[in-house]
Amino acid sequence: MATDHSRVAARFMISPAVLLLLGWMIIPLSMTIYFSFLNYNLLSPGMEEWIGFTNYEYFLTDPAFFAALGNTLLLVGGVLLITIVGGIGLALLLDQPMWGQGIVRILVIAPFFVMPTVSALVWKNMFMNPVNGLFAHAAKALGFAPFDFFAHAPLFSIIMIVAWQWLPFATLIMLTALQSLDQEQLEAAKMDGARKFNRFFHITLPHMSRAITVVILIQTIFLLSIFAEILVTTNGGPGYASTNITYLVYAQSLLQFDVGGGSAGGIVAVILANIVAFFLMRMIGKNLET
Amino acid sequence: MLSNKTDYRKLLMTLLAWSVGLLIFFPILWTILTSFKTEADAIASPPLFLSFDWTLENYTEVQERSNYFRHFWNSVVISLGSTVLGLLIAIPAAWAMAFVPAKNTKNILMWMLSTKMLPPVGVLIPIFLIFRDTGLLDTLTGLVIVLTLINLPIIVWMLYTYFKEIPGEILEAARMDGATLWSEIIHVLTPMALPGIASTMLLNIILAWNEAFWTLSLTAAKAAPLTAFIASYSSPEGLFYAKLSAASTMAIAPILIMGWFSQKQLVRGLTFGAVK
């Protein structure tokens, strides 16, 4: 039994972490909220004035916002689709008996540890470059014209790069879930004559549903904030073709110095992320009780 | 007959898995190979796979031109600094939550997690302005502070799930013997918790090393870590494939090796214990 003494000590030990995070969350966030109601540009200091919801009106009716919102959804959705389908497939493959499983695992997991700026630049220059990239060489060898990825399909190219980075994470989680699957249940189904296809859809997939949900939620949190990959490949262009909300807010605040507008965009991003976070927290909270 | 069939299947699976694995790993392999080529060989058509004149000149040139090791050192300071600082704050907190749980412990844990879900752009401007006004912009101190705070929830959570697995009876026994709180932590808990602390440390170093939103927006030249240094290759230097590859290889090699040792912790840490 914990004594009163240790209870007091426990509170004392938790408080630095709590206070720091509280400060990290409340101070900047309330400043962002405050700035979002101001006409505030870093290029004209001292001219700040209260303008109510005008920044939100401008941000939410700006065509750039709709482009960025659409791109954000495509980016998150596209990467999720590739990593979940690919992750389940890879996990099923890695779970089979084979020689050198450990080494294959190491190969598959590697992209996750490559920093975003490196993977984006390596893909952009050494693979997707229309003149010297490997894809261009491959296309020429097969008699096709090389494809200029970032000029004609900038968002798609970024989706491919980000999916490559996140596929290992999805695979690892699916594999972890797969390895906790009750083998006897599968054997029993096999005995009863259930086909492979049915065994997968009625036993394996339901067992993995929790892992899939976790992958969706965790990745969504990170994918909503994709930034470096866009900055070093396209700078959001051409036009707004590959700008997501994170990049739009960054550009508005640190490139155009529009603190008010950028802040309003930041708050919009916070609200969007909160919707996702709400579901994620419920899932993890449930797990905490068991 | 049966063993033949299983062997055949195993061979097929081995071939398939190795092909897929090599395909996924190929961009990294290609980067490493290209880093040993001359610039002319790097853009040769058709591409040269292994039959080229291996050279180390890209590595020396990257260092000479851009003082690579300063950026490397910045990355080391930022990732180690934020991890150690984070652990110092998180270990007592996680210990208390795991062994002296109160009614609101679960709520505190969930709330900490929620701070991790705050999109960085939501707080970018205030942090930028505060840093500008306090002289923390483009300093290692500033980056250590920010990275400590953004990874603190993950550190607390990971440590909490590890500490939870330590049987409470051992602590009871130590307490019966008259151990004080601090001697309990140092002599009983720490040895048992060390593997968990080490895993947490490893994963956090990796996350901090690769963090690219704050390191790109809060640094200019002085405190730029490798993420920002590599970003300077976005154009037109990026077209020097061999040098880009050498810089990239040096930036990812240490973390790739650490990452291979921490695969399991990755699942545990990033899912906050939701998948085991």
Coordinates of C-alpha atoms in Angstrom, one line a residue:
Chain A
M1 CA 0.0 0.0 0.0
A2 CA 1.2 3.4 -0.9
T3 CA 1.7 5.6 2.1
D4 CA 0.7 9.3 2.2
H5 CA 4.4 10.1 2.2
S6 CA 5.0 8.2 -1.1
R7 CA 1.8 9.8 -2.6
V8 CA 3.2 13.3 -2.0
A9 CA 6.5 12.2 -3.3
A10 CA 4.8 10.7 -6.4
R11 CA 3.0 14.0 -7.1
F12 CA 6.3 15.8 -6.8
M13 CA 7.9 13.4 -9.3
I14 CA 5.2 13.7 -11.9
S15 CA 4.9 17.5 -11.7
P16 CA 8.0 18.6 -13.7
A17 CA 6.8 16.5 -16.7
V18 CA 3.2 17.8 -16.4
L19 CA 4.2 21.4 -15.9
L20 CA 6.5 21.4 -18.8
L21 CA 4.0 19.8 -21.2
L22 CA 1.3 22.1 -19.9
G23 CA 3.5 25.1 -20.6
W24 CA 4.4 23.7 -24.0
M25 CA 0.8 23.3 -24.9
I26 CA -1.0 26.2 -23.3
I27 CA 1.4 29.1 -23.8
P28 CA 2.1 28.8 -27.5
L29 CA -1.4 27.6 -28.4
S30 CA -3.1 30.5 -26.6
M31 CA -0.7 32.9 -28.4
T32 CA -1.6 31.3 -31.7
I33 CA -5.3 31.7 -30.9
Y34 CA -4.7 35.4 -30.0
F35 CA -2.6 36.1 -33.1
S36 CA -5.2 34.5 -35.3
F37 CA -7.6 37.4 -34.4
L38 CA -5.0 40.1 -35.3
N39 CA -3.9 41.8 -38.4
Y40 CA -0.3 41.0 -37.7
N41 CA 2.5 41.0 -40.3
L42 CA 6.2 40.6 -39.3
L43 CA 7.1 43.1 -42.1
S44 CA 5.1 45.9 -40.5
P45 CA 5.7 45.6 -36.7
G46 CA 3.7 47.7 -34.3
M47 CA 0.7 47.8 -36.6
E48 CA -1.2 44.9 -35.0
E49 CA -4.9 45.4 -34.6
W50 CA -7.8 43.2 -33.6
I51 CA -9.8 42.1 -36.6
G52 CA -12.0 39.3 -35.2
F53 CA -12.6 36.4 -37.5
T54 CA -11.3 38.1 -40.7
N55 CA -8.2 35.9 -40.8
Y56 CA -10.3 32.8 -40.6
E57 CA -12.6 34.1 -43.3
Y58 CA -9.7 34.7 -45.6
F59 CA -8.0 31.4 -44.8
L60 CA -11.1 29.3 -45.2
T61 CA -12.3 30.9 -48.4
D62 CA -8.8 31.0 -50.0
P63 CA -8.6 28.6 -53.0
A64 CA -5.2 27.6 -51.7
F65 CA -6.9 26.3 -48.5
F66 CA -9.2 24.0 -50.5
A67 CA -6.2 22.8 -52.7
A68 CA -4.2 22.2 -49.5
L69 CA -7.1 20.4 -47.8
G70 CA -7.6 18.2 -50.8
N71 CA -3.9 17.5 -51.1
T72 CA -3.7 16.7 -47.3
L73 CA -6.6 14.2 -47.6
L74 CA -5.0 12.6 -50.8
L75 CA -1.6 12.4 -49.2
V76 CA -2.9 10.8 -45.9
G77 CA -5.4 8.6 -47.7
G78 CA -3.0 7.5 -50.4
V79 CA -0.2 6.7 -48.0
L80 CA -2.6 4.8 -45.7
L81 CA -3.9 2.7 -48.5
I82 CA -0.5 1.7 -49.8
T83 CA 1.0 1.1 -46.4
I84 CA -1.9 -0.9 -45.0
V85 CA -2.4 -3.2 -48.0
G86 CA 1.3 -3.5 -48.5
G87 CA 1.9 -3.9 -44.8
I88 CA -0.5 -6.8 -44.5
G89 CA 0.9 -8.5 -47.6
L90 CA 4.5 -8.1 -46.4
A91 CA 3.6 -9.2 -42.8
L92 CA 1.9 -12.4 -44.2
L93 CA 5.0 -13.0 -46.4
L94 CA 7.5 -12.5 -43.5
D95 CA 5.5 -14.8 -41.3
Q96 CA 6.1 -17.7 -43.6
P97 CA 8.9 -20.2 -42.9
M98 CA 11.9 -19.2 -44.9
W99 CA 15.7 -18.9 -44.8
G100 CA 17.2 -15.7 -43.6
Q101 CA 14.0 -14.2 -42.2
G102 CA 16.0 -11.9 -39.8
I103 CA 17.9 -10.4 -42.7
V104 CA 14.8 -9.8 -44.8
R105 CA 13.2 -8.1 -41.8
I106 CA 16.2 -5.8 -41.5
L107 CA 16.0 -4.9 -45.2
V108 CA 12.3 -4.2 -45.0
I109 CA 12.5 -2.1 -41.9
A110 CA 15.4 0.1 -43.1
P111 CA 13.5 2.9 -44.8
F112 CA 11.8 4.0 -41.6
F113 CA 15.2 5.1 -40.2
V114 CA 16.2 7.2 -43.1
M115 CA 15.7 10.9 -42.3
P116 CA 12.9 12.6 -44.4
T117 CA 15.2 15.0 -46.2
V118 CA 17.5 12.2 -47.3
S119 CA 14.8 9.9 -48.6
A120 CA 13.0 12.8 -50.4
L121 CA 16.2 14.0 -52.1
V122 CA 17.4 10.5 -53.1
W123 CA 14.1 9.7 -54.6
K124 CA 13.7 13.0 -56.3
N125 CA 17.2 13.2 -57.9
M126 CA 18.4 9.7 -58.2
F127 CA 15.2 7.9 -59.1
M128 CA 12.6 10.3 -60.4
N129 CA 14.8 12.8 -62.2
P130 CA 13.7 12.8 -65.9
V131 CA 17.2 12.9 -67.3
N132 CA 19.5 10.9 -65.1
G133 CA 17.1 9.2 -62.7
L134 CA 17.0 5.4 -62.6
F135 CA 13.3 5.4 -63.7
A136 CA 14.2 7.5 -66.7
H137 CA 17.0 5.0 -67.6
A138 CA 14.5 2.1 -67.2
A139 CA 11.9 3.9 -69.3
K140 CA 14.5 4.5 -72.1
A141 CA 15.7 0.9 -72.0
L142 CA 12.1 -0.3 -72.5
G143 CA 11.5 2.2 -75.3
F144 CA 9.3 4.7 -73.4
A145 CA 9.8 8.4 -73.0
P146 CA 11.0 9.3 -69.5
F147 CA 8.3 10.7 -67.2
D148 CA 8.9 14.0 -65.4
F149 CA 7.5 12.9 -62.0
F150 CA 7.6 16.2 -60.1
A151 CA 6.4 18.3 -63.0
H152 CA 3.4 16.2 -64.0
A153 CA 2.5 14.2 -60.8
P154 CA 4.1 16.1 -57.9
L155 CA 1.6 14.9 -55.2
F156 CA 1.7 11.3 -56.5
S157 CA 5.5 11.4 -56.3
I158 CA 5.4 12.6 -52.7
I159 CA 2.9 10.0 -51.8
M160 CA 5.2 7.3 -53.2
I161 CA 8.2 8.6 -51.2
V162 CA 6.2 8.9 -48.0
A163 CA 4.6 5.5 -48.4
W164 CA 8.1 4.0 -48.8
Q165 CA 9.1 5.6 -45.5
W166 CA 6.0 4.3 -43.6
L167 CA 5.6 0.9 -45.1
P168 CA 8.1 -0.6 -42.6
F169 CA 6.1 0.7 -39.7
A170 CA 2.8 -0.7 -40.9
T171 CA 4.6 -4.0 -41.7
L172 CA 6.1 -4.3 -38.2
I173 CA 2.9 -3.6 -36.5
M174 CA 0.9 -6.1 -38.7
L175 CA 3.7 -8.7 -38.1
T176 CA 3.5 -8.2 -34.4
A177 CA -0.2 -8.7 -34.4
L178 CA 0.1 -11.7 -36.8
Q179 CA 2.5 -13.4 -34.5
S180 CA 0.1 -13.3 -31.6
L181 CA -2.5 -15.1 -33.7
D182 CA -3.7 -18.4 -32.1
Q183 CA -2.3 -21.0 -34.5
E184 CA -4.7 -23.7 -33.1
Q185 CA -7.7 -21.8 -34.3
L186 CA -6.2 -21.7 -37.8
E187 CA -5.4 -25.4 -37.7
A188 CA -8.9 -26.2 -36.5
A189 CA -10.4 -24.2 -39.4
K190 CA -8.1 -26.0 -41.8
M191 CA -9.3 -29.4 -40.4
D192 CA -12.9 -28.3 -41.0
G193 CA -12.0 -27.7 -44.6
A194 CA -12.0 -23.9 -44.6
R195 CA -10.2 -22.6 -47.7
K196 CA -7.1 -20.4 -47.3
F197 CA -9.1 -17.4 -48.6
N198 CA -11.8 -17.9 -46.0
R199 CA -9.3 -18.5 -43.2
F200 CA -7.7 -15.2 -44.0
F201 CA -10.9 -13.2 -44.1
H202 CA -12.7 -14.9 -41.2
I203 CA -9.8 -15.5 -38.8
T204 CA -6.6 -13.6 -39.7
L205 CA -8.1 -10.3 -40.8
P206 CA -10.5 -9.9 -37.8
H207 CA -7.6 -10.7 -35.5
M208 CA -5.6 -7.9 -37.1
S209 CA -8.4 -5.3 -37.0
R210 CA -7.0 -3.7 -33.9
A211 CA -3.5 -3.4 -35.4
I212 CA -5.0 -1.9 -38.6
T213 CA -6.9 0.7 -36.6
V214 CA -3.8 1.7 -34.7
V215 CA -1.8 2.0 -37.9
I216 CA -4.4 4.2 -39.4
L217 CA -4.6 6.5 -36.4
I218 CA -0.9 6.8 -35.6
Q219 CA 0.1 7.3 -39.2
T220 CA -2.7 9.9 -39.7
I221 CA -1.3 12.0 -36.9
F222 CA 2.2 11.9 -38.5
L223 CA 1.0 12.2 -42.1
L224 CA -1.1 15.3 -41.4
S225 CA 2.2 17.0 -40.5
I226 CA 4.3 15.9 -43.5
F227 CA 6.6 18.8 -44.2
A228 CA 10.2 18.1 -45.0
E229 CA 9.4 15.9 -48.0
I230 CA 7.4 18.8 -49.6
L231 CA 10.0 21.4 -48.7
V232 CA 12.9 19.7 -50.4
T233 CA 11.1 18.4 -53.4
T234 CA 8.5 20.8 -54.8
N235 CA 8.2 23.7 -52.3
G236 CA 4.5 23.0 -52.6
G237 CA 4.3 23.5 -56.3
P238 CA 3.8 23.8 -59.2
G239 CA 1.2 26.3 -58.0
Y240 CA -0.4 24.7 -55.0
A241 CA -0.4 21.2 -56.6
S242 CA 1.6 19.6 -53.7
T243 CA 0.9 22.0 -50.9
N244 CA -0.7 20.4 -47.8
I245 CA -2.1 22.3 -44.8
T246 CA 1.1 22.1 -42.8
Y247 CA 3.2 23.5 -45.7
L248 CA 0.6 26.2 -46.4
V249 CA 0.7 27.5 -42.8
Y250 CA 4.5 27.4 -42.9
A251 CA 4.7 29.3 -46.1
Q252 CA 2.1 31.9 -45.0
S253 CA 3.8 32.5 -41.7
L254 CA 7.6 32.1 -42.2
L255 CA 7.8 33.0 -45.9
Q256 CA 5.1 35.6 -46.3
F257 CA 5.4 36.8 -42.6
D258 CA 1.6 36.9 -42.3
V259 CA 1.4 35.9 -38.6
G260 CA -2.3 36.5 -38.3
G261 CA -3.3 34.4 -41.4
G262 CA -0.8 31.7 -40.6
S263 CA -2.1 31.5 -37.0
A264 CA -5.6 31.0 -38.2
G265 CA -4.4 28.2 -40.5
G266 CA -2.5 26.7 -37.6
I267 CA -5.7 26.6 -35.5
V268 CA -7.6 25.0 -38.4
A269 CA -4.9 22.3 -38.5
V270 CA -5.2 21.8 -34.8
I271 CA -8.9 21.3 -35.1
L272 CA -8.5 18.8 -37.9
A273 CA -5.9 16.8 -36.0
N274 CA -8.1 16.8 -32.9
I275 CA -10.8 15.0 -34.8
V276 CA -8.4 12.2 -35.5
A277 CA -6.8 12.3 -32.1
F278 CA -10.2 11.9 -30.4
F279 CA -10.7 8.4 -31.9
L280 CA -7.0 7.4 -31.3
M281 CA -7.3 8.4 -27.6
R282 CA -10.4 6.3 -27.1
M283 CA -8.7 3.3 -28.5
I284 CA -5.5 3.6 -26.5
G285 CA -7.6 4.5 -23.4
K286 CA -9.5 1.3 -23.7
N287 CA -6.3 -0.7 -23.9
L288 CA -5.1 1.0 -20.7
E289 CA -7.9 -0.5 -18.7
T290 CA -7.3 -4.1 -19.6
Chain B
M1 CA 6.9 -36.7 -50.2
L2 CA 5.5 -34.2 -47.7
S3 CA 8.9 -32.9 -46.6
N4 CA 9.7 -32.3 -50.3
K5 CA 6.6 -30.2 -50.6
T6 CA 7.3 -28.1 -47.5
D7 CA 10.9 -27.6 -48.7
Y8 CA 9.7 -26.5 -52.1
R9 CA 7.3 -24.0 -50.5
K10 CA 10.0 -22.7 -48.1
L11 CA 12.4 -22.1 -51.0
L12 CA 9.7 -20.3 -52.9
M13 CA 8.8 -18.1 -49.9
T14 CA 12.5 -17.4 -49.3
L15 CA 13.0 -16.3 -52.9
L16 CA 9.9 -14.1 -52.9
A17 CA 10.7 -12.5 -49.5
W18 CA 14.3 -11.8 -50.4
S19 CA 13.2 -10.2 -53.7
V20 CA 10.7 -7.9 -52.0
G21 CA 13.1 -7.1 -49.2
L22 CA 15.9 -6.2 -51.6
L23 CA 13.5 -4.1 -53.7
I24 CA 12.4 -2.1 -50.6
F25 CA 16.0 -1.7 -49.5
F26 CA 17.3 -0.9 -53.0
P27 CA 17.1 3.0 -52.8
I28 CA 19.4 2.8 -49.7
L29 CA 21.7 0.4 -51.3
W30 CA 21.9 2.5 -54.5
T31 CA 22.7 5.6 -52.4
I32 CA 25.5 3.8 -50.7
L33 CA 26.9 2.5 -54.0
T34 CA 26.6 5.9 -55.7
S35 CA 28.6 7.5 -52.9
F36 CA 31.7 5.6 -54.0
K37 CA 31.4 6.6 -57.6
T38 CA 32.9 9.6 -59.4
E39 CA 30.3 12.2 -60.5
A40 CA 30.7 11.0 -64.1
D41 CA 30.1 7.3 -63.2
A42 CA 27.1 8.4 -61.1
I43 CA 25.2 9.6 -64.1
A44 CA 26.5 7.1 -66.6
S45 CA 24.0 5.7 -69.0
P46 CA 23.3 2.8 -68.7
P47 CA 23.7 3.0 -64.9
L48 CA 26.8 1.2 -63.4
F49 CA 25.9 -1.2 -60.7
L50 CA 29.2 -2.5 -59.3
S51 CA 31.7 -2.2 -62.1
F52 CA 33.0 1.3 -61.6
D53 CA 36.2 2.8 -60.1
W54 CA 35.5 2.9 -56.4
T55 CA 36.6 6.1 -54.8
L56 CA 36.4 7.9 -51.4
E57 CA 36.8 11.4 -52.9
N58 CA 33.1 12.3 -52.4
Y59 CA 33.4 11.8 -48.6
T60 CA 36.5 14.0 -48.3
E61 CA 35.0 16.6 -50.6
V62 CA 31.7 16.8 -48.7
Q63 CA 33.6 17.4 -45.5
E64 CA 35.9 20.0 -47.0
R65 CA 33.2 22.0 -48.8
S66 CA 30.6 22.1 -46.2
N67 CA 32.2 21.2 -42.9
Y68 CA 30.1 18.1 -42.6
F69 CA 31.2 17.2 -39.1
R70 CA 29.9 20.4 -37.6
H71 CA 26.4 19.4 -38.7
F72 CA 27.0 15.8 -37.6
W73 CA 28.0 17.1 -34.2
N74 CA 24.9 19.3 -34.1
S75 CA 22.8 16.2 -34.7
V76 CA 24.6 14.3 -32.0
V77 CA 24.2 17.1 -29.5
I78 CA 20.5 17.7 -30.3
S79 CA 19.5 14.0 -30.3
L80 CA 21.5 13.0 -27.2
G81 CA 20.8 16.2 -25.3
S82 CA 17.1 16.0 -25.8
T83 CA 17.0 12.3 -25.0
V84 CA 19.0 12.6 -21.8
L85 CA 17.0 15.6 -20.6
G86 CA 13.8 13.9 -21.5
L87 CA 14.8 10.8 -19.6
L88 CA 15.7 12.8 -16.5
I89 CA 12.2 14.4 -16.5
A90 CA 10.3 11.3 -17.5
I91 CA 11.9 8.6 -15.3
P92 CA 10.6 10.0 -12.0
A93 CA 7.2 10.7 -13.6
A94 CA 6.8 7.2 -15.1
W95 CA 8.0 5.6 -11.9
A96 CA 5.4 7.4 -9.9
M97 CA 2.6 6.7 -12.3
A98 CA 3.5 3.0 -12.5
F99 CA 4.0 2.3 -8.8
V100 CA 2.0 4.9 -7.0
P101 CA -1.0 5.2 -9.3
A102 CA -3.6 7.8 -8.2
K103 CA -7.1 8.2 -9.5
N104 CA -6.1 10.7 -12.1
T105 CA -3.0 8.8 -13.4
K106 CA -4.8 7.5 -16.4
N107 CA -6.1 10.9 -17.3
I108 CA -2.6 12.4 -17.0
L109 CA -1.2 9.8 -19.3
M110 CA -3.9 10.3 -21.8
W111 CA -3.5 14.1 -21.6
M112 CA 0.3 13.8 -22.2
L113 CA -0.5 11.7 -25.3
S114 CA -2.8 14.4 -26.5
T115 CA 0.0 17.0 -26.5
K116 CA 1.9 14.7 -28.9
M117 CA -1.0 15.0 -31.3
L118 CA -0.9 18.8 -31.4
P119 CA 0.2 19.6 -35.0
P120 CA 3.5 21.5 -34.9
V121 CA 2.1 24.3 -37.2
G122 CA -0.4 25.1 -34.4
V123 CA 2.5 26.4 -32.2
L124 CA 5.1 27.2 -34.9
I125 CA 4.6 31.0 -34.9
P126 CA 4.7 31.6 -31.1
I127 CA 7.7 29.3 -30.7
F128 CA 9.5 31.1 -33.6
L129 CA 8.8 34.5 -32.1
I130 CA 9.7 33.5 -28.5
F131 CA 12.9 32.0 -29.8
R132 CA 13.7 35.1 -31.9
D133 CA 13.1 37.4 -28.9
T134 CA 15.1 35.3 -26.5
G135 CA 18.0 34.6 -28.9
L136 CA 17.3 30.9 -29.0
L137 CA 16.7 30.9 -32.8
D138 CA 19.4 28.8 -34.6
T139 CA 20.9 27.6 -31.3
L140 CA 21.5 24.0 -30.1
T141 CA 19.9 24.9 -26.7
G142 CA 16.7 26.0 -28.4
L143 CA 16.5 22.8 -30.4
V144 CA 17.2 20.6 -27.4
I145 CA 14.4 22.3 -25.5
V146 CA 11.9 21.8 -28.4
L147 CA 12.8 18.2 -29.1
T148 CA 12.7 17.3 -25.4
L149 CA 9.2 18.6 -25.2
I150 CA 7.8 17.0 -28.3
N151 CA 9.2 13.6 -27.5
L152 CA 8.5 13.7 -23.7
P153 CA 5.1 12.1 -24.0
I154 CA 6.6 9.1 -25.9
I155 CA 9.4 8.7 -23.3
V156 CA 6.9 8.8 -20.4
W157 CA 4.6 6.3 -22.1
M158 CA 7.3 3.9 -23.1
L159 CA 8.9 4.0 -19.6
Y160 CA 5.5 3.6 -18.0
T161 CA 4.7 0.4 -20.0
Y162 CA 8.1 -1.0 -19.1
F163 CA 7.8 -0.1 -15.4
K164 CA 4.3 -1.6 -15.3
E165 CA 5.9 -5.0 -15.9
I166 CA 8.1 -4.8 -12.9
P167 CA 6.4 -6.7 -10.0
G168 CA 5.4 -4.4 -7.3
E169 CA 6.1 -7.0 -4.6
I170 CA 9.8 -6.4 -5.0
L171 CA 9.3 -2.8 -4.1
E172 CA 7.1 -3.7 -1.2
A173 CA 9.9 -5.9 0.2
A174 CA 12.5 -3.2 -0.2
R175 CA 10.1 -0.8 1.6
M176 CA 9.7 -3.3 4.4
D177 CA 13.4 -3.4 4.8
G178 CA 13.3 0.3 5.4
A179 CA 14.5 1.5 2.0
T180 CA 13.8 5.2 1.3
L181 CA 12.2 6.3 -1.8
W182 CA 15.5 7.3 -3.5
S183 CA 17.4 4.2 -2.4
E184 CA 14.5 2.2 -3.7
I185 CA 14.8 3.9 -7.1
I186 CA 18.6 3.6 -7.3
H187 CA 19.2 0.1 -5.9
V188 CA 16.0 -1.8 -6.7
L189 CA 14.2 -0.2 -9.6
T190 CA 17.0 1.1 -11.8
P191 CA 18.7 -2.3 -12.3
M192 CA 15.4 -3.9 -13.3
A193 CA 14.3 -1.0 -15.4
L194 CA 17.6 -0.5 -17.3
P195 CA 16.7 -2.6 -20.4
G196 CA 13.5 -0.6 -20.7
I197 CA 15.3 2.7 -20.2
A198 CA 17.9 1.7 -22.8
S199 CA 15.2 0.8 -25.4
T200 CA 13.4 4.1 -24.8
M201 CA 16.7 6.0 -25.2
L202 CA 17.5 4.2 -28.4
L203 CA 14.1 4.9 -30.0
N204 CA 14.2 8.5 -28.9
I205 CA 17.6 9.2 -30.3
I206 CA 16.4 7.9 -33.6
L207 CA 13.2 10.0 -33.5
A208 CA 15.2 13.1 -32.6
W209 CA 17.9 12.5 -35.2
N210 CA 15.3 12.3 -38.0
E211 CA 13.0 15.1 -36.7
A212 CA 12.7 17.5 -39.6
F213 CA 9.9 20.0 -39.0
W214 CA 11.4 22.0 -36.1
T215 CA 15.0 21.5 -37.1
L216 CA 14.2 22.9 -40.5
S217 CA 12.2 25.9 -39.4
L218 CA 14.2 27.0 -36.3
T219 CA 17.8 26.8 -37.7
A220 CA 19.7 28.7 -40.3
A221 CA 23.4 27.9 -40.5
K222 CA 24.9 27.8 -37.1
A223 CA 22.9 25.1 -35.3
A224 CA 21.7 23.2 -38.5
P225 CA 21.7 19.5 -37.9
L226 CA 22.0 16.9 -40.7
T227 CA 18.3 17.1 -41.6
A228 CA 18.8 20.8 -42.5
F229 CA 22.3 20.2 -44.0
I230 CA 20.9 17.6 -46.4
A231 CA 18.0 19.9 -47.3
S232 CA 20.6 22.4 -48.7
Y233 CA 21.2 19.8 -51.4
S234 CA 17.6 20.3 -52.7
S235 CA 18.9 22.3 -55.7
P236 CA 21.0 22.5 -57.7
E237 CA 23.7 20.7 -55.7
G238 CA 21.3 17.7 -55.6
L239 CA 22.3 17.0 -59.2
F240 CA 25.8 16.0 -58.0
Y241 CA 24.6 12.5 -57.2
A242 CA 27.8 11.2 -55.9
K243 CA 28.2 14.0 -53.3
L244 CA 24.6 13.9 -52.4
S245 CA 24.9 10.2 -51.8
A246 CA 28.0 10.5 -49.7
A247 CA 26.4 13.1 -47.5
S248 CA 23.2 11.0 -47.3
T249 CA 25.1 7.8 -46.4
M250 CA 27.0 9.5 -43.6
A251 CA 23.7 11.0 -42.3
I252 CA 21.8 7.8 -42.2
A253 CA 24.4 5.2 -41.4
P254 CA 24.6 5.6 -37.6
I255 CA 20.9 5.7 -37.2
L256 CA 20.2 2.8 -39.6
I257 CA 22.4 0.6 -37.4
M258 CA 20.8 1.8 -34.2
G259 CA 17.4 1.3 -35.8
W260 CA 18.0 -2.3 -36.6
F261 CA 18.6 -3.0 -33.0
S262 CA 15.4 -1.3 -31.9
Q263 CA 12.8 -2.8 -34.2
K264 CA 10.7 -4.1 -31.3
Q265 CA 10.8 -0.9 -29.4
L266 CA 9.6 0.9 -32.4
V267 CA 6.2 -0.8 -32.3
R268 CA 5.9 -0.5 -28.6
G269 CA 7.0 3.2 -28.4
L270 CA 5.1 4.6 -31.4
T271 CA 1.8 2.7 -30.6
F272 CA 2.0 3.7 -27.0
G273 CA 1.6 0.1 -26.0
A274 CA -1.6 -0.4 -28.0
V275 CA -0.1 -3.3 -30.0
K276 CA 2.0 -5.9 -28.2

